């Protein structure tokens, strides 16, 4: 926080991304104007906090004028600034114009009901704001009503803070009713509002309908025993709530008992706060009973109640059975020494509890001794708080917790250097379908982002990431982190807590009495030192270090202080000291989390050619289509497009999970239209395996991205499908995760690395070549890297920035009618004719390619696209060009048999002819002709999207693409057999390298069936074909 002058200078200089003005620094109207003027032109600031500065409505006016034009600010806090109704009207206008602000805090002002009327009007239009705090703003039932009507239409707001207002039952009723149709709100805070159990009953009914709300806070609301019944019913109905704070709500024993009954049937709640509810031993019985069987709760707080030793006994018995609870707070109760004795018994056997707070519980020396005895066999508890108890020494407790810390580090280090494996919970979702059907809008909806009607179509593919645990999805940065090993190791340690038992070996460690020992813990830490120095995320500059010179370790049941002598001080000193309760607690909470890579593929035909690079056999495919096109009377094109995608997925990913999603649900009229769509879809998928929408009895999932209809159900079904995928459950070695982090650490300087370099890195981790290939395939299938292994040349490159690769390819392969370049800029560069040649003839000059790839690595992309058969050299008449057939448009084909020529037909109707296959055949033909031009005077090839006439020197071929067939007309007639041999070799190469060898076809020469296999070796002895074999081998 800074004074006003410093604050204003920072704002004007445009350097900082976050600015906070010091509290109680008054801003006069003239100063507000200066701040607003600076904000208009600031292009860097993301967060602005002006709290308790008295800017009032006048100051807000200036700020709002700036907000209308500012395009960078995402978070604005104006707490305690005497903003009233007029200021709220200014903010309303700004929110309707601003498209970047996602968080607005207006807490502690005087907005009132009429002010909320203005803000609610903005919320009906604004889809960008995701967090709004209106805490302590004198809002009553009328204001709640205004807000409710806005929530019915709003699809962007996720967090709403309405604490400390004047909302009674009537206002609660209108607010809650709106949540039945709202599907975006995730967190609602209604603390300290004067509604009672009637409002709570309405809230309970809403939770049974609403499927998006995951966090709720009702602190100091008059819930009481009656309201607890409704809360219990909501929990029993297994609502989507993951966090519930009902502290200080006058529940009493009966109310908490009711909550316990609901918890027995609940499988979603992870955090429950019951502080200050006058709970005594009687009320704990039901809660403890629920705790013994509940498998979802990880955090429970019962602080500042009246729990005595009997209540502690019931809790202890429950913890002997419950291994999921990680954090328990009993701070400010009355358990005493007897209660500590009961708790100590459960501590000795419980392997899940990480943090326990027993502060202020009148525990004396006897209780502490019992806790020490319970801690001796426990190697998992990280934090035990015993503050404000009777004055006794806690040295023994601290010693044991230090011992636990050493054991945990030992296990952590051993895990890093070991080869233990657990499920990774990682998968990939691929969104495919034609252009403009709503794929990107569907991805945005799954991310929780608002619908934007005017959205540019995807070029190539767009990557994003989501992390999801049951009942909640959250967007995370697309760029893969490089600290995966730390969390993965923590997961293994938590899963293997029962193995954290003491094992002492005698060997060279000096005590003051001269005896020499060396505990295994230090040996393993030293063995792991190299791991920490090579694992990304571990460095002395980023972490505190572990002091291993003077340490207390457990030897033969006794704590001994040791002075360690070791050869490599630097290695051990790099062990990070922040292996603490937060790391393990967060890891435990995230145990059920899935990490998903989302790939949104461009639907234009030009992009079909790159599918073999990007489509993988593992993951979930989401085939998106526009239902309006299916119910149209003339729906042949829409049906054909769906059939194409179904066939394409069956070739590239047979046996993969596939669901179909129909968009624009709100434009489809009723059940009859849905039935028509379903009937059409069922006809198409009859030969394919898809996962149906069993909840609605449909073969697909109907959604509407604008109204968010069906989005939550789609989320839940997608998550269920992925969680049941055997590939996701497959254990993955921690060595693989270390290898991944090592690969990704190269991204600071490189977008790709050589396979040989990856093997070298893997060798230091302990992976052999077969394991390297297995790991790279896993990372490729999960969408983290791109590694093609169809040929040795492709295998030699590992792309560690997939979006960079896609963007680079899409520089050339795109639909120029939709995604064109700046004509003026191209003209200014002197490449106007080159661009025209590319767009019209599919021929790219080296100068143009270097210009378009100026932000990429030219040689890398040229080599990759040539080896992937996406382009070919065009070396005719001293022209050095490159042909990209996928850019060419089709034209009417002539099927007449040429004079004195032969006809070769390749019939793919047994499988199908994928998009991009013919273009790759043209690439091979043109490049082979280019090679032959060194020996012959050849006619320049004529190439279109579905037709090519190519001169091979001794014979000429006209190849044509039909529906599931390729036809070749060959002249002269006596070269038909040679041409069929050459074309068969090329087709086999394309099938094996880009279609996984899964295509099937028959070959006829002048109507007579011949072999479709690779040509026999004796055929290649023909002078016409011997150089073809050399040519094809040269492309490997």
PDB file of C-alpha atoms in Angstrom, residues 612-613 788 791 793-794 805 809 812-813 846 849 853 858-875 880-885 919-924 926-928 930-931 989-990 993-994 1031-1032 1034-1036:
ATOM      1  CA  UNK A 612      -3.271 -37.525 -38.097  1.00  0.00           C
ATOM      2  CA  UNK A 613      -0.784 -35.315 -36.208  1.00  0.00           C
ATOM      3  CA  UNK A 788       4.886 -38.707 -33.892  1.00  0.00           C
ATOM      4  CA  UNK A 791       8.818 -42.835 -39.169  1.00  0.00           C
ATOM      5  CA  UNK A 793      12.461 -38.923 -39.017  1.00  0.00           C
ATOM      6  CA  UNK A 794       9.248 -37.900 -37.239  1.00  0.00           C
ATOM      7  CA  UNK A 805       3.217 -26.357 -33.313  1.00  0.00           C
ATOM      8  CA  UNK A 809       1.229 -25.266 -39.241  1.00  0.00           C
ATOM      9  CA  UNK A 812       0.074 -22.044 -44.133  1.00  0.00           C
ATOM     10  CA  UNK A 813      -2.775 -24.544 -43.821  1.00  0.00           C
ATOM     11  CA  UNK A 846      10.419 -19.706 -49.859  1.00  0.00           C
ATOM     12  CA  UNK A 849       7.093 -18.904 -46.122  1.00  0.00           C
ATOM     13  CA  UNK A 853       6.980 -17.975 -40.329  1.00  0.00           C
ATOM     14  CA  UNK A 858      11.423 -21.989 -40.563  1.00  0.00           C
ATOM     15  CA  UNK A 859      13.598 -25.071 -41.026  1.00  0.00           C
ATOM     16  CA  UNK A 860      11.753 -26.988 -38.324  1.00  0.00           C
ATOM     17  CA  UNK A 861       8.298 -26.409 -39.807  1.00  0.00           C
ATOM     18  CA  UNK A 862       9.404 -26.979 -43.389  1.00  0.00           C
ATOM     19  CA  UNK A 863      10.999 -30.279 -42.404  1.00  0.00           C
ATOM     20  CA  UNK A 864       8.010 -31.368 -40.287  1.00  0.00           C
ATOM     21  CA  UNK A 865       5.394 -30.570 -42.926  1.00  0.00           C
ATOM     22  CA  UNK A 866       7.394 -32.293 -45.628  1.00  0.00           C
ATOM     23  CA  UNK A 867       7.882 -35.425 -43.542  1.00  0.00           C
ATOM     24  CA  UNK A 868       4.206 -35.364 -42.577  1.00  0.00           C
ATOM     25  CA  UNK A 869       3.284 -35.195 -46.300  1.00  0.00           C
ATOM     26  CA  UNK A 870       1.539 -31.855 -45.825  1.00  0.00           C
ATOM     27  CA  UNK A 871       3.659 -30.219 -48.550  1.00  0.00           C
ATOM     28  CA  UNK A 872       6.067 -31.289 -51.245  1.00  0.00           C
ATOM     29  CA  UNK A 873       8.848 -29.700 -53.232  1.00  0.00           C
ATOM     30  CA  UNK A 874       7.898 -28.203 -56.588  1.00  0.00           C
ATOM     31  CA  UNK A 875      11.161 -28.178 -58.558  1.00  0.00           C
ATOM     32  CA  UNK A 880      11.910 -23.529 -56.134  1.00  0.00           C
ATOM     33  CA  UNK A 881       8.403 -23.705 -54.729  1.00  0.00           C
ATOM     34  CA  UNK A 882       6.405 -25.863 -52.348  1.00  0.00           C
ATOM     35  CA  UNK A 883       3.014 -27.376 -53.079  1.00  0.00           C
ATOM     36  CA  UNK A 884       0.335 -27.493 -50.353  1.00  0.00           C
ATOM     37  CA  UNK A 885      -2.544 -29.483 -51.944  1.00  0.00           C
ATOM     38  CA  UNK A 919      -3.748 -34.578 -50.962  1.00  0.00           C
ATOM     39  CA  UNK A 920      -0.912 -36.623 -49.464  1.00  0.00           C
ATOM     40  CA  UNK A 921      -0.913 -38.866 -52.507  1.00  0.00           C
ATOM     41  CA  UNK A 922      -0.581 -35.758 -54.659  1.00  0.00           C
ATOM     42  CA  UNK A 923       2.346 -34.624 -52.488  1.00  0.00           C
ATOM     43  CA  UNK A 924       4.179 -37.881 -53.118  1.00  0.00           C
ATOM     44  CA  UNK A 926       4.579 -34.262 -57.284  1.00  0.00           C
ATOM     45  CA  UNK A 927       7.755 -34.780 -55.273  1.00  0.00           C
ATOM     46  CA  UNK A 928       8.529 -37.971 -57.224  1.00  0.00           C
ATOM     47  CA  UNK A 930      10.229 -33.312 -59.238  1.00  0.00           C
ATOM     48  CA  UNK A 931      12.926 -35.896 -58.699  1.00  0.00           C
ATOM     49  CA  UNK A 989       3.107 -45.499 -47.290  1.00  0.00           C
ATOM     50  CA  UNK A 990       0.356 -42.958 -46.540  1.00  0.00           C
ATOM     51  CA  UNK A 993       2.342 -43.502 -41.653  1.00  0.00           C
ATOM     52  CA  UNK A 994      -0.793 -41.382 -41.258  1.00  0.00           C
ATOM     53  CA  UNK A1031      12.622 -42.143 -53.357  1.00  0.00           C
ATOM     54  CA  UNK A1032      10.157 -43.501 -50.773  1.00  0.00           C
ATOM     55  CA  UNK A1034      14.482 -41.236 -48.731  1.00  0.00           C
ATOM     56  CA  UNK A1035      11.293 -39.778 -47.212  1.00  0.00           C
ATOM     57  CA  UNK A1036      11.488 -42.018 -44.132  1.00  0.00           C
TER      58      UNK A1036
END
